[in-house]
Coordinates of C-alpha atoms in Angstrom, one line a residue:
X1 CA -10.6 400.1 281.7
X2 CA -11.3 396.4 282.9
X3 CA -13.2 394.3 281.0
X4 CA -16.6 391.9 282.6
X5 CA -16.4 388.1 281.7
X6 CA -19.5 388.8 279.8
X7 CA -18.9 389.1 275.9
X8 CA -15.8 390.5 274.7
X9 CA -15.9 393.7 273.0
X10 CA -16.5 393.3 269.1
X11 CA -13.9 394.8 267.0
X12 CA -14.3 396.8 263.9
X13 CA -14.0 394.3 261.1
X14 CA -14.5 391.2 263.3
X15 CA -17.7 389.4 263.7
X16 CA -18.7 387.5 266.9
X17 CA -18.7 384.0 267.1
X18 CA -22.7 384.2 267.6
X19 CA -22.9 386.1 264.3
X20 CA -20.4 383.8 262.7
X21 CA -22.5 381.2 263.3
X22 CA -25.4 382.8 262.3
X23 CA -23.9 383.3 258.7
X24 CA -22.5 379.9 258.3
X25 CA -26.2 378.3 259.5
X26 CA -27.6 381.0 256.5
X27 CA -24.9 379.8 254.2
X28 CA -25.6 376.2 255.3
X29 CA -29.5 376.7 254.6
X30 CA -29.2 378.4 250.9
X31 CA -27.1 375.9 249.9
X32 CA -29.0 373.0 251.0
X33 CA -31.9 374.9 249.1
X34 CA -30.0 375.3 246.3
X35 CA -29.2 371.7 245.5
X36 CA -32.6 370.6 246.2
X37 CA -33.4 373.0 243.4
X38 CA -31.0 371.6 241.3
X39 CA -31.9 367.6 242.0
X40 CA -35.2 368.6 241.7
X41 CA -34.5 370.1 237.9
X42 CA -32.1 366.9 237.4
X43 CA -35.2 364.7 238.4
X44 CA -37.6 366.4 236.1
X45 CA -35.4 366.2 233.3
X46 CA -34.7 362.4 234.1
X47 CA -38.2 362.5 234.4
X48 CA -39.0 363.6 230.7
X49 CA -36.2 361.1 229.1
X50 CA -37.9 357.8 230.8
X51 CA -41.3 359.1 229.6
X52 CA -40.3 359.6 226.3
X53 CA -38.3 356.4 226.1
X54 CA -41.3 354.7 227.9
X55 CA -43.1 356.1 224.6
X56 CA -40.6 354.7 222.5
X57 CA -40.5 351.5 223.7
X58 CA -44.3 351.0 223.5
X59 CA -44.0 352.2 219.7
X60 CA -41.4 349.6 219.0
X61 CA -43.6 346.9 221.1
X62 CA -46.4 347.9 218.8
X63 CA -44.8 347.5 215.8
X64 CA -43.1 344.4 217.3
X65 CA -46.6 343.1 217.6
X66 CA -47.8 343.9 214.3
X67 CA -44.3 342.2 212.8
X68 CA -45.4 339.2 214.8
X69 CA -48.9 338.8 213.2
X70 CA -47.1 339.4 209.7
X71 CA -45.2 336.4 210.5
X72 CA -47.8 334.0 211.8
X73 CA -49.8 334.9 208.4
X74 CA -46.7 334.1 206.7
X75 CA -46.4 331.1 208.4
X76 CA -49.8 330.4 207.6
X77 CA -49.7 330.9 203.9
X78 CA -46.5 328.7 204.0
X79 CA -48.6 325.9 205.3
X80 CA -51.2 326.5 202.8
X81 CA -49.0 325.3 199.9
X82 CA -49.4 321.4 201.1
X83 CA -52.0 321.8 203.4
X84 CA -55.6 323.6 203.6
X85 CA -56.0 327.2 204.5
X86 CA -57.7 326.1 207.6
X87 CA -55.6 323.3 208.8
X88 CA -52.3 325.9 208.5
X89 CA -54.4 328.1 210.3
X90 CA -55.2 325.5 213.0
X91 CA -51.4 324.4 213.0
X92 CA -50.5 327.0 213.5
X93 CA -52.9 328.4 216.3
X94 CA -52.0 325.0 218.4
X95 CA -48.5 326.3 218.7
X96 CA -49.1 329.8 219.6
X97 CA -51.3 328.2 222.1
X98 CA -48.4 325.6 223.3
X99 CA -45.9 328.9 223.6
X100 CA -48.8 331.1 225.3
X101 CA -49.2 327.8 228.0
X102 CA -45.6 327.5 228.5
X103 CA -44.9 331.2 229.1
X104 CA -47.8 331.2 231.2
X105 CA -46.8 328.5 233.5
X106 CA -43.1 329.8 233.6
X107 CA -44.5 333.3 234.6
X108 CA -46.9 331.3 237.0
X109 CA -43.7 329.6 239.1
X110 CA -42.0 332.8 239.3
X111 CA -45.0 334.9 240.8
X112 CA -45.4 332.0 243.4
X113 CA -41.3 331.9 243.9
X114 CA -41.7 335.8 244.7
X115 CA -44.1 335.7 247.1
X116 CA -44.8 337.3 249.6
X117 CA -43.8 340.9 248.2
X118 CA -41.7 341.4 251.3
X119 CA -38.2 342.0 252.1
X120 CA -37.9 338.7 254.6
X121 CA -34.1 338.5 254.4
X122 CA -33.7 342.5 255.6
X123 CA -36.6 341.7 257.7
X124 CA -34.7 338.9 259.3
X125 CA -31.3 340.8 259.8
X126 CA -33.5 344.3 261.1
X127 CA -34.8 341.5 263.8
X128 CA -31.6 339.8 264.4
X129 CA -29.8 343.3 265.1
X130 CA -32.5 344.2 267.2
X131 CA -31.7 341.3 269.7
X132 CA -27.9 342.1 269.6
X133 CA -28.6 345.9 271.1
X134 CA -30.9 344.6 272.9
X135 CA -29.1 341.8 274.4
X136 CA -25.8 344.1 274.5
X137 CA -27.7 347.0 276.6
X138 CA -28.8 344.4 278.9
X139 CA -25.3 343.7 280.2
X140 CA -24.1 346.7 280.7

């Protein structure tokens, strides 16, 4: 019995290259699937620890705040002992009001200093490697 050149006969307990394939590509896909399911679990739980620390944080800045204003009344009734009511009040309004201006101005500078909101260096080096192909394909 001669054999053709076209496919080999398939023994019994033996799979064909074109069905090996075929399982590995199967394999290949459910897998992939399954550890998108599993980042996508990961990222949800992630998810759900920032939001409640995100929660967190905005209690304590609450509280912060409130601590704050606790101390500026303190600071207030302080004064009050050699001074006016009014005039620790307005003492101490002037330099909130100094702090506020030089946090402003600070924040100000760095806004400016980050400016434009792009990525000029990788911009830059995208555009520089660009010209190297380019210029490398040319003399070929």
């Amino acid at each position: 019995m001669s054999h053709s050149t076209q496919d080999p006969p398939v023994r019994h307990g033996q799979e064909s290259v074109g069905e090996l394939v075929k399982q590995a590509s199967e394999q290949f896909s459910r897998l992939i699937r399954q550890e998108l399911r599993l980042a996508q679990a990961e990222m949800r739980q992630k998810g759900r620890r920032f939001g409640i620390g995100g929660g967190l944080f905005g209690g304590a800045g609450a509280v912060g705040f409130l601590a704050l204003q606790a101390l500026v009344a303190a600071v207030i009734a302080a004064l009050a002992l050699v001074l006016p009511i009014w005039a620790g009040a307005l003492i101490t309004a002037a330099v909130l009001l100094a702090v506020a201006a030089v946090l402003a101005a600070t924040g100000k500078k760095q806004v400016s200093e980050g400016s434009p909101p792009a990525p000029e260096q990788a911009i830059e080096g995208v555009k520089a490697d660009a010209a190297e192909i380019k210029e490398r394909m040319t003399h070929r």
